[in-house]
Short mmCIF file of C-alpha atoms in Angstrom, two decimals:
data_model
loop_
_atom_site.label_atom_id
_atom_site.label_comp_id
_atom_site.label_asym_id
_atom_site.label_seq_id
_atom_site.Cartn_x
_atom_site.Cartn_y
_atom_site.Cartn_z
CA MET I 1 20.83 4.53 5.70
CA THR I 2 18.82 7.43 7.03
CA THR I 3 15.14 6.84 7.04
CA THR I 4 13.67 8.82 4.23
CA GLN I 5 10.23 10.26 4.46
CA GLY I 6 8.48 7.65 2.36
CA GLU I 7 9.82 4.81 4.41
CA ILE I 8 8.54 5.73 7.84
CA ARG I 9 6.60 2.77 9.18
CA CYS I 10 4.05 3.32 11.93
CA LEU I 11 1.87 1.09 14.00
CA VAL I 12 -1.30 2.79 15.16
CA ALA I 13 -2.55 0.75 18.07
CA LYS I 14 -5.68 0.65 20.18
CA VAL I 15 -4.86 -1.01 23.44
CA GLY I 16 -7.20 -1.96 26.23
CA LEU I 17 -10.92 -2.05 26.49
CA ASP I 18 -12.17 1.28 25.26
CA GLY I 19 -13.92 1.16 21.92
CA HIS I 20 -13.32 4.68 20.76
CA ASP I 21 -11.28 4.42 17.59
CA ARG I 22 -12.22 7.58 15.74
CA GLY I 23 -9.00 9.26 16.82
CA ALA I 24 -6.90 6.27 15.77
CA HIS I 25 -8.61 6.20 12.36
CA VAL I 26 -8.01 9.90 11.83
CA ILE I 27 -4.34 9.53 12.73
CA ALA I 28 -3.93 6.43 10.53
CA ARG I 29 -5.36 8.30 7.56
CA ALA I 30 -3.31 11.40 8.22
CA PHE I 31 -0.13 9.33 8.44
CA ARG I 32 -1.00 7.56 5.22
CA ASP I 33 -1.61 10.87 3.48
CA ALA I 34 1.74 12.08 4.78
CA GLY I 35 3.33 9.18 2.89
CA PHE I 36 3.95 6.88 5.85
CA GLU I 37 3.26 3.20 5.87
CA VAL I 38 0.65 2.58 8.52
CA ILE I 39 -0.27 -0.66 10.15
CA TYR I 40 -3.50 -0.44 12.10
CA SER I 41 -3.97 -2.86 14.95
CA GLY I 42 -7.75 -2.89 15.25
CA LEU I 43 -9.64 -2.51 18.51
CA HIS I 44 -9.20 -4.05 21.96
CA LYS I 45 -5.63 -5.23 21.70
CA ALA I 46 -3.65 -6.59 24.59
CA PRO I 47 -0.19 -5.11 25.23
CA GLU I 48 1.46 -8.39 24.11
CA GLU I 49 -0.30 -8.16 20.75
CA ILE I 50 0.92 -4.62 20.26
CA VAL I 51 4.46 -5.66 21.10
CA GLN I 52 4.29 -8.62 18.72
CA ALA I 53 3.08 -6.40 15.89
CA ALA I 54 5.62 -3.65 16.57
CA VAL I 55 8.53 -6.10 16.63
CA GLN I 56 7.52 -8.15 13.61
CA GLU I 57 6.64 -5.16 11.49
CA ASP I 58 9.84 -3.38 12.56
CA VAL I 59 8.05 -0.07 12.86
CA ASP I 60 9.84 3.21 13.42
CA VAL I 61 6.90 4.71 15.25
CA LEU I 62 4.38 3.18 17.61
CA GLY I 63 1.35 5.36 18.29
CA ILE I 64 -0.83 4.10 21.12
CA SER I 65 -4.32 5.47 21.52
CA ILE I 66 -5.83 5.10 24.97
CA LEU I 67 -9.05 6.68 26.11
CA SER I 68 -9.88 4.33 28.95
CA GLY I 69 -7.67 5.81 31.62
CA ALA I 70 -5.70 2.59 31.99
CA HIS I 71 -2.56 4.06 30.47
CA ASP I 72 -0.55 3.73 33.66
CA THR I 73 -0.86 -0.06 33.56
CA LEU I 74 -0.99 -0.67 29.79
CA VAL I 75 1.87 1.53 28.63
CA PRO I 76 4.50 0.05 30.98
CA LYS I 77 3.52 -3.44 29.76
CA VAL I 78 4.09 -2.38 26.16
CA MET I 79 7.41 -0.74 27.00
CA ASN I 80 8.65 -3.79 28.89
CA GLY I 81 7.62 -6.03 26.01
CA LEU I 82 9.53 -3.88 23.53
CA GLU I 83 12.57 -4.04 25.77
CA GLU I 84 12.30 -7.82 25.98
CA TYR I 85 12.61 -8.02 22.19
CA ASP I 86 15.37 -5.45 22.06
CA ALA I 87 13.13 -2.99 20.25
CA LYS I 88 12.64 -0.27 22.84
CA ASP I 89 15.57 1.96 22.00
CA ASP I 90 14.84 2.58 18.36
CA THR I 91 11.08 2.75 18.40
CA LEU I 92 9.52 6.18 18.79
CA VAL I 93 6.57 5.62 21.12
CA LEU I 94 3.77 8.16 21.14
CA VAL I 95 0.64 8.15 23.25
CA GLY I 96 -2.57 9.81 22.21
CA GLY I 97 -5.74 10.24 24.20
CA VAL I 98 -6.88 11.65 27.48
CA ILE I 99 -3.87 11.59 29.76
CA PRO I 100 -4.08 13.69 32.94
CA GLU I 101 -1.26 16.15 33.42
CA GLU I 102 0.02 14.41 36.58
CA ASP I 103 0.48 11.09 34.73
CA ARG I 104 2.54 12.46 31.87
CA GLU I 105 5.86 12.55 33.64
CA GLY I 106 5.49 8.89 34.61
CA LEU I 107 4.82 7.83 31.03
CA LYS I 108 7.83 9.75 29.78
CA ASP I 109 9.97 8.03 32.38
CA GLU I 110 8.74 4.75 30.94
CA GLY I 111 10.16 5.80 27.58
CA VAL I 112 7.22 7.46 25.84
CA ALA I 113 8.61 10.21 23.59
CA ALA I 114 5.56 12.43 23.39
CA ILE I 115 1.95 12.62 24.47
CA PHE I 116 -0.70 14.16 22.28
CA GLY I 117 -3.84 15.11 24.11
CA PRO I 118 -7.18 16.37 22.83
CA GLY I 119 -6.87 19.40 20.60
CA THR I 120 -3.50 18.49 19.12
CA SER I 121 -3.48 19.32 15.43
CA ILE I 122 -2.83 16.59 12.88
CA GLU I 123 -0.10 18.68 11.27
CA GLU I 124 1.71 18.95 14.58
CA THR I 125 1.67 15.19 15.07
CA VAL I 126 2.85 14.46 11.51
CA GLU I 127 5.59 17.02 11.82
CA TYR I 128 6.73 15.55 15.12
CA VAL I 129 6.99 12.09 13.57
CA ARG I 130 8.93 13.40 10.57
CA GLU I 131 11.44 15.14 12.82
CA ASN I 132 11.80 12.44 15.41
CA ALA I 133 11.44 9.11 13.60
CA PRO I 134 14.59 7.18 14.48
CA GLU I 135 17.32 7.08 11.89
CA ARG I 136 18.49 3.58 11.25
CA MET X 1 29.71 -7.72 4.83
CA SER X 2 29.81 -5.13 7.61
CA THR X 3 30.13 -6.33 11.19
CA GLY X 4 26.65 -5.01 11.89
CA ASP X 5 25.22 -7.18 9.15
CA GLU X 6 27.23 -10.17 10.31
CA THR X 7 25.71 -9.83 13.77
CA LEU X 8 22.29 -9.43 12.18
CA LEU X 9 22.76 -12.63 10.17
CA GLU X 10 23.95 -14.53 13.22
CA GLU X 11 21.02 -13.34 15.28
CA LEU X 12 18.57 -14.18 12.52
CA LEU X 13 19.92 -17.71 12.20
CA SER X 14 19.77 -18.18 15.95
CA GLY X 15 16.09 -17.25 15.93
CA LYS X 16 15.95 -13.68 17.17
CA HIS X 17 12.69 -12.11 16.00
CA ARG X 18 14.04 -8.59 15.99
CA ALA X 19 16.82 -9.63 13.61
CA LEU X 20 14.37 -11.20 11.16
CA ALA X 21 12.23 -8.06 11.27
CA ARG X 22 15.24 -5.82 10.70
CA THR X 23 16.54 -7.97 7.86
CA ILE X 24 13.20 -7.71 6.06
CA SER X 25 13.30 -3.92 6.52
CA LYS X 26 16.75 -3.84 4.96
CA ILE X 27 15.45 -5.89 2.06
CA GLU X 28 12.45 -3.59 1.61
CA ASN X 29 14.51 -0.43 1.79
CA ARG X 30 17.37 -1.86 -0.24
CA SER X 31 19.67 -0.56 2.42
CA PRO X 32 23.38 -0.71 1.71
CA GLY X 33 24.66 -4.23 2.22
CA TYR X 34 21.29 -5.93 1.82
CA ARG X 35 22.53 -7.88 -1.19
CA ASP X 36 25.40 -9.47 0.69
CA LEU X 37 23.01 -10.29 3.48
CA VAL X 38 20.50 -11.99 1.18
CA SER X 39 23.23 -13.85 -0.62
CA GLU X 40 24.44 -15.21 2.73
CA LEU X 41 20.87 -16.27 3.52
CA TYR X 42 20.63 -18.54 0.49
CA ALA X 43 22.80 -21.23 2.00
CA HIS X 44 20.27 -21.65 4.80
CA THR X 45 17.12 -21.86 2.69
CA GLY X 46 15.14 -24.53 0.92
CA ASP X 47 13.33 -26.21 3.79
CA ALA X 48 10.17 -24.14 3.93
CA ASP X 49 6.97 -24.72 1.99
CA VAL X 50 5.95 -21.50 0.33
CA ILE X 51 2.23 -21.03 -0.24
CA GLY X 52 0.67 -18.17 -2.17
CA ILE X 53 -2.90 -17.05 -1.45
CA THR X 54 -4.55 -14.68 -3.88
CA GLY X 55 -8.02 -13.53 -4.82
CA SER X 56 -10.13 -10.44 -5.29
CA PRO X 57 -10.51 -7.88 -2.49
CA GLY X 58 -13.01 -9.09 0.09
CA ALA X 59 -12.68 -12.74 -0.92
CA GLY X 60 -11.58 -13.55 2.61
CA LYS X 61 -7.84 -14.01 2.12
CA SER X 62 -6.66 -12.60 5.43
CA THR X 63 -9.23 -14.53 7.43
CA LEU X 64 -8.35 -17.75 5.64
CA VAL X 65 -4.62 -17.15 6.10
CA ASP X 66 -5.27 -16.63 9.80
CA LYS X 67 -7.07 -19.97 10.04
CA LEU X 68 -4.38 -21.71 7.99
CA ALA X 69 -1.73 -20.41 10.35
CA GLU X 70 -3.75 -21.61 13.32
CA THR X 71 -4.06 -25.09 11.80
CA TYR X 72 -0.36 -25.32 11.06
CA ARG X 73 0.45 -24.21 14.58
CA GLU X 74 -1.79 -26.93 16.00
CA ARG X 75 0.29 -29.38 13.98
CA GLY X 76 3.40 -27.99 15.57
CA GLU X 77 4.73 -26.11 12.57
CA THR X 78 6.02 -22.54 12.60
CA VAL X 79 4.54 -20.02 10.21
CA GLY X 80 5.69 -16.87 8.44
CA ILE X 81 3.15 -14.64 6.71
CA ILE X 82 3.83 -11.88 4.22
CA ALA X 83 0.72 -9.79 3.66
CA ILE X 84 0.88 -7.44 0.72
CA ASP X 85 -1.41 -4.42 0.43
CA PRO X 86 -1.53 -1.82 -2.28
CA SER X 87 -0.08 1.60 -1.53
CA SER X 88 -1.32 4.94 -2.69
CA PRO X 89 0.32 5.86 -5.97
CA PHE X 90 0.10 9.53 -4.98
CA THR X 91 1.71 9.78 -1.57
CA GLY X 92 3.36 6.39 -1.30
CA GLY X 93 1.50 6.01 1.96
CA ALA X 94 -0.47 2.94 2.80
CA VAL X 95 -2.70 1.54 5.48
CA LEU X 96 -1.86 -2.11 5.88
CA GLY X 97 -4.88 -3.69 7.46
CA ASP X 98 -4.46 -7.43 6.98
CA ARG X 99 -3.11 -7.81 10.47
CA ILE X 100 -6.48 -6.93 11.97
CA ARG X 101 -7.96 -10.15 10.67
CA MET X 102 -5.15 -12.30 11.94
CA ALA X 103 -6.40 -12.73 15.44
CA SER X 104 -6.28 -16.47 16.04
CA THR X 105 -2.57 -16.57 16.58
CA VAL X 106 -1.87 -13.35 18.45
CA GLY X 107 0.62 -13.58 21.23
CA ASP X 108 2.22 -16.53 19.45
CA MET X 109 5.58 -15.29 18.22
CA ASP X 110 6.00 -18.45 16.16
CA VAL X 111 3.61 -16.88 13.71
CA PHE X 112 5.57 -14.04 12.17
CA VAL X 113 3.32 -11.65 10.27
CA ARG X 114 4.88 -9.00 8.09
CA SER X 115 2.92 -6.42 6.11
CA MET X 116 4.42 -5.05 2.93
CA SER X 117 3.14 -2.32 0.65
CA ALA X 118 3.66 -2.07 -3.07
CA ARG X 119 5.47 1.26 -2.68
CA GLY X 120 4.86 1.92 -6.31
CA THR X 121 8.08 0.25 -7.36
CA LEU X 122 7.83 -1.50 -10.68
CA GLY X 123 8.70 -5.15 -10.41
CA GLY X 124 10.62 -4.41 -7.24
CA LEU X 125 8.05 -5.88 -4.94
CA SER X 126 8.34 -9.39 -6.31
CA THR X 127 12.10 -9.29 -5.72
CA ALA X 128 11.58 -7.90 -2.22
CA THR X 129 8.95 -10.55 -1.51
CA ALA X 130 11.18 -13.36 -2.73
CA ASP X 131 14.02 -12.07 -0.56
CA ALA X 132 11.76 -11.71 2.47
CA VAL X 133 10.67 -15.33 1.92
CA LYS X 134 14.36 -16.31 1.92
CA ALA X 135 14.83 -14.51 5.23
CA MET X 136 11.90 -16.34 6.82
CA ASP X 137 13.08 -19.63 5.36
CA ALA X 138 16.59 -19.15 6.78
CA PHE X 139 15.04 -18.14 10.10
CA GLY X 140 13.53 -21.63 10.17
CA LYS X 141 9.86 -21.16 9.37
CA ASP X 142 8.21 -24.39 8.21
CA LYS X 143 5.40 -22.75 6.24
CA ILE X 144 5.54 -19.37 4.58
CA ILE X 145 2.32 -17.85 3.30
CA ILE X 146 2.28 -14.94 0.87
CA GLU X 147 -1.04 -13.15 0.72
CA THR X 148 -1.80 -10.67 -2.04
CA VAL X 149 -4.68 -9.22 -4.00
CA GLY X 150 -4.81 -10.85 -7.40
CA ALA X 151 -5.23 -7.73 -9.43
CA GLY X 152 -2.58 -7.66 -12.10
CA GLN X 153 0.71 -8.80 -13.49
CA ASN X 154 2.63 -7.44 -10.53
CA GLU X 155 0.63 -9.58 -8.13
CA ILE X 156 0.97 -12.61 -10.34
CA ASP X 157 4.74 -12.18 -10.29
CA ILE X 158 4.64 -12.01 -6.50
CA VAL X 159 2.58 -15.10 -6.09
CA ARG X 160 4.87 -17.01 -8.45
CA THR X 161 7.40 -16.84 -5.65
CA ALA X 162 5.31 -19.58 -4.03
CA ASP X 163 5.57 -23.33 -4.63
CA THR X 164 1.82 -23.77 -4.35
CA VAL X 165 -0.75 -21.13 -5.26
CA ALA X 166 -4.30 -21.12 -3.94
CA VAL X 167 -6.77 -18.82 -5.68
CA LEU X 168 -9.85 -17.74 -3.73
CA VAL X 169 -13.06 -17.43 -5.67
CA PRO X 170 -16.04 -16.03 -3.78
CA PRO X 171 -19.45 -17.51 -4.51
CA GLY X 172 -21.66 -15.77 -7.00
CA SER X 173 -18.71 -14.80 -9.15
CA GLY X 174 -20.83 -16.32 -11.91
CA ASP X 175 -19.90 -14.92 -15.24
CA ASP X 176 -16.86 -13.35 -13.67
CA ILE X 177 -15.15 -16.69 -13.86
CA GLN X 178 -15.26 -16.31 -17.60
CA THR X 179 -13.29 -13.12 -17.39
CA LEU X 180 -11.06 -14.38 -14.63
CA LYS X 181 -9.91 -17.48 -16.38
CA ALA X 182 -7.58 -15.65 -18.69
CA GLY X 183 -5.81 -14.14 -15.72
CA ILE X 184 -5.18 -15.36 -12.23
CA LEU X 185 -7.10 -18.61 -12.58
CA GLU X 186 -4.30 -19.98 -14.71
CA ILE X 187 -1.83 -19.78 -11.88
CA ALA X 188 -4.03 -21.75 -9.46
CA ASP X 189 -2.78 -25.05 -8.07
CA VAL X 190 -5.77 -25.18 -5.76
CA PHE X 191 -9.10 -23.37 -5.99
CA VAL X 192 -10.78 -22.26 -2.82
CA VAL X 193 -14.44 -21.33 -2.86
CA ASN X 194 -14.54 -19.38 0.35
CA LYS X 195 -17.76 -18.22 2.04
CA ALA X 196 -19.13 -21.58 0.90
CA ASP X 197 -22.16 -21.16 3.13
CA ARG X 198 -23.46 -18.41 0.90
CA ASP X 199 -25.92 -18.64 -1.96
CA GLY X 200 -24.34 -19.47 -5.26
CA ALA X 201 -21.43 -21.44 -3.83
CA ASP X 202 -22.58 -24.66 -5.50
CA ARG X 203 -22.84 -22.96 -8.83
CA THR X 204 -19.38 -21.43 -8.51
CA VAL X 205 -17.93 -24.84 -7.67
CA GLN X 206 -19.73 -26.33 -10.66
CA GLU X 207 -18.40 -23.65 -12.99
CA LEU X 208 -14.89 -24.09 -11.75
CA ARG X 209 -15.20 -27.85 -12.19
CA GLU X 210 -16.26 -27.43 -15.80
CA MET X 211 -13.41 -25.05 -16.41
CA ILE X 212 -10.87 -27.47 -14.95
CA ALA X 213 -12.32 -30.31 -17.05
CA LEU X 214 -11.80 -28.19 -20.14
CA ASP X 215 -8.28 -27.40 -19.02
CA ASP X 216 -7.43 -31.05 -18.57
CA GLY X 217 -8.61 -31.65 -22.10
CA GLY X 218 -6.14 -29.08 -23.32
CA GLY X 219 -8.96 -26.78 -24.33
CA LEU X 220 -8.38 -23.88 -21.97
CA GLY X 221 -5.45 -21.61 -22.02
CA GLY X 222 -4.87 -21.66 -25.75
CA GLY X 223 -1.20 -22.04 -26.44
CA HIS X 224 -0.61 -23.20 -22.92
CA HIS X 225 -0.36 -26.84 -23.85
CA GLY X 226 0.44 -26.50 -27.52
CA PRO X 227 -1.24 -28.45 -30.29
CA ASP X 228 0.20 -31.80 -29.29
CA ALA X 229 -1.20 -31.81 -25.77
CA SER X 230 -3.81 -34.48 -26.39
CA THR X 231 -3.70 -35.91 -22.89
CA HIS X 232 -7.43 -36.60 -22.80
CA HIS X 233 -7.03 -39.64 -20.61
CA GLY X 234 -5.72 -37.32 -17.93
CA GLY X 235 -3.40 -40.03 -16.67
CA ASP X 236 -0.23 -39.49 -14.75
CA ASP X 237 2.11 -40.06 -17.64
CA GLY X 238 3.57 -36.60 -17.26
CA SER X 239 7.31 -36.66 -17.60
CA PRO X 240 8.85 -33.89 -15.55
CA GLU X 241 11.05 -32.57 -18.31
CA GLY X 242 9.78 -30.56 -21.20
CA GLU X 243 6.28 -30.26 -19.88
CA SER X 244 4.19 -27.17 -20.24
CA GLU X 245 3.83 -24.90 -17.23
CA ARG X 246 0.62 -26.57 -16.07
CA ASP X 247 1.53 -30.21 -15.77
CA SER X 248 -1.46 -32.25 -16.85
CA ALA X 249 -0.78 -34.84 -14.15
CA TRP X 250 -2.07 -32.43 -11.53
CA THR X 251 -5.80 -31.83 -11.57
CA VAL X 252 -6.58 -28.63 -9.72
CA PRO X 253 -8.77 -29.49 -6.73
CA ILE X 254 -11.61 -27.29 -5.49
CA VAL X 255 -11.94 -26.82 -1.75
CA GLU X 256 -14.96 -25.23 -0.11
CA THR X 257 -14.22 -23.24 3.01
CA VAL X 258 -15.92 -20.93 5.46
CA ALA X 259 -12.91 -19.08 6.78
CA THR X 260 -14.81 -17.28 9.55
CA THR X 261 -15.72 -20.60 11.20
CA GLY X 262 -12.73 -22.61 10.02
CA ASP X 263 -14.86 -25.09 8.04
CA GLY X 264 -12.91 -26.79 5.30
CA VAL X 265 -9.54 -25.43 6.41
CA GLU X 266 -8.26 -28.91 7.30
CA ALA X 267 -9.23 -30.07 3.81
CA LEU X 268 -7.38 -27.14 2.31
CA VAL X 269 -4.27 -27.94 4.34
CA ASP X 270 -4.45 -31.51 3.03
CA GLU X 271 -4.77 -30.38 -0.58
CA LEU X 272 -1.83 -28.01 -0.17
CA ALA X 273 0.22 -30.87 1.26
CA GLY X 274 -0.96 -33.06 -1.62
CA HIS X 275 0.27 -30.54 -4.13
CA ARG X 276 3.60 -30.39 -2.41
CA THR X 277 3.94 -34.16 -2.62
CA TYR X 278 3.03 -34.01 -6.27
CA LEU X 279 5.64 -31.30 -6.90
CA VAL X 280 8.38 -33.35 -5.30
CA GLU X 281 7.47 -36.69 -6.87
CA SER X 282 6.93 -35.38 -10.37
CA GLY X 283 10.14 -33.38 -10.36
CA GLU X 284 8.05 -30.28 -10.91
CA ARG X 285 9.39 -28.69 -7.74
CA ALA X 286 12.90 -28.77 -9.15
CA SER X 287 11.82 -27.41 -12.50
CA ARG X 288 9.75 -24.65 -10.89
CA SER X 289 12.56 -23.58 -8.64
CA ARG X 290 14.93 -23.59 -11.62
CA LYS X 291 12.54 -21.32 -13.49
CA ARG X 292 12.21 -19.08 -10.47
CA HIS X 293 15.94 -18.74 -10.00
CA ALA X 294 16.36 -17.98 -13.69
CA GLU X 295 13.84 -15.20 -13.28
CA GLU X 296 15.61 -13.91 -10.18
CA ILE X 297 18.91 -13.76 -12.03
CA ARG X 298 17.32 -11.94 -14.95
CA THR X 299 15.58 -9.45 -12.69
CA LEU X 300 18.76 -8.69 -10.77
CA LEU X 301 20.74 -8.23 -13.95
CA ARG X 302 18.08 -5.99 -15.40
CA GLU X 303 18.07 -3.83 -12.29
CA ASP X 304 21.87 -3.67 -12.13
CA VAL X 305 22.27 -2.80 -15.78
CA HIS X 306 19.53 -0.23 -15.38
CA THR X 307 21.44 1.40 -12.51
CA MET X 308 24.66 1.41 -14.53
CA LEU X 309 22.93 2.95 -17.51
CA GLU X 310 21.34 5.64 -15.34
CA ALA X 311 24.83 6.60 -14.19
CA GLN X 312 26.03 6.58 -17.79
CA LEU X 313 23.09 8.83 -18.70
CA GLU X 314 24.10 11.24 -15.94
CA ARG X 315 27.65 11.35 -17.29
CA SER X 316 26.47 12.19 -20.78
CA GLY X 317 24.69 15.28 -19.55
CA GLY X 318 21.51 13.87 -18.10
CA VAL X 319 18.40 12.60 -19.75
CA ASP X 320 16.75 16.02 -19.88
CA GLU X 321 19.49 17.40 -22.08
CA LEU X 322 19.19 14.49 -24.48
CA ALA X 323 15.41 14.70 -24.49
CA ASP X 324 15.69 18.35 -25.43
CA ASP X 325 17.92 17.41 -28.37
CA VAL X 326 15.18 15.07 -29.56
CA ARG X 327 12.57 17.77 -29.10
CA ARG X 328 14.57 20.20 -31.24
CA GLY X 329 14.69 17.56 -33.94
CA GLU X 330 18.49 17.23 -33.77
CA THR X 331 18.43 13.53 -33.08
CA ASP X 332 16.08 10.72 -32.09
CA PRO X 333 15.78 8.30 -29.15
CA TYR X 334 17.10 5.33 -31.13
CA THR X 335 20.30 7.10 -32.10
CA ILE X 336 20.86 8.20 -28.53
CA ALA X 337 20.31 4.70 -27.19
CA ASN X 338 22.76 3.32 -29.75
CA GLU X 339 25.38 5.88 -28.85
CA LEU X 340 25.06 5.25 -25.14
CA LEU X 341 25.17 1.51 -25.56
CA SER X 342 28.06 1.27 -27.98
CA PRO X 343 30.79 1.26 -25.29
CA VAL X 344 28.89 -1.50 -23.50
CA GLU X 345 28.68 -3.51 -26.69
CA ARG X 346 32.39 -3.08 -27.36
CA CYS X 347 33.10 -4.37 -23.87
CA LEU X 348 30.92 -7.41 -24.40
CA GLU X 349 32.60 -8.14 -27.73
CA ARG X 350 35.96 -8.11 -26.06
CA LEU X 351 34.63 -10.53 -23.46
CA GLU X 352 33.55 -12.91 -26.22
CA THR X 353 37.19 -13.82 -26.79
CA GLU X 354 37.99 -14.34 -23.13
CA ARG X 355 35.01 -16.25 -21.78
CA PRO X 356 34.37 -15.65 -18.10
CA THR X 357 34.87 -18.67 -15.90
CA ARG X 358 33.02 -19.09 -12.66
CA ASN X 359 35.21 -18.98 -9.62
#
């Protein structure tokens, strides 16, 4: 069955040590208002916790918010974990936060589908998810 | 069953987490083939203890469930948790936040937490929950906990999926207990006064105790026991058959907990185990599961017939057309219903003569 709009499940995750969750809250609300089911991880999660939640909740979309600058160590850990549980291929992984231009290519090689930096509009993000959420 | 679903079933039974997660998604979405899948699951179920936790928002359900899971894990048992949150009736969207409070067992894949939203489907959620419980049971979970806000009939139906129901009552509910007792308090097998370190906890316990005493005397719940339920001695003479829903042989215990620190959680685990023993020994477990399966059959039939009738409505020109006829005063809803149902009735009459036999 193709995933219909109302059935898109997302995990909005804060990984690592930074405590800035305003962006994650805004995204969680926007996704909810778009009709998605949103699971919010809470602050300061380890990559393993994010993987556990993403696998168990069988989410279509995993949005990771990182503002600490540790994306180049945290994201690969999440991606490897997803692969371990056979969940990497059909989970759309997005990264939001401050990601320097030179790091973006590396993250995409890891399997991140898109990176949304500061200034990205909510509508753009929602639209991206609608168009790219994996069909199952 | 499709080969994809066969693989899924195999993987689920062999303990692959991804397969359990995907199966629950299929159940939630009612994806094609989910019925065959669930019906295959049944043969592998029946071993898990299913516990329902309900209570008002903010009563501390998620935190308590987290501590329960931790305690079960320490005892070497595996745990499945289904956390149900309301969804927005306007967009269908939902933020499922129970997971945030389940921090004691993170990184432990033997605690499988699944969030579900109400999705605005009438009655559908209790079927989906029951099926998700089956999936976790077949997967091999020892304890399955269903957590839901006790806010209405829908939630009560969900929590009835459980063998043992714990109702959380926060301290200081005071007079609220009076208004509660007609609703979710009746489904409680165990009362939990959570946040027991707060003011008013003693009074809440006292009020609950009085209420239970009344209940044992057959006073509470009106027609619940019927006029002949004069079991004032409160003894364990309860015969399993023909009893009212609340067997008088079980006196609902009250457990005081402080979920944030874990105080009283061991006691709660013991009471839950005690209720399970009671269910088995009194034969109540069998009679409850019979009731539950009867309800499952009815619900499925209702949904199936509903689907068939919707198709029949489409064939007779759609409901809008018919509604317009009623509006113009040409006919009325009863006549239309009769007309649409008459072929079904004729079919059933024909079946009367040739009784169906089970294969």
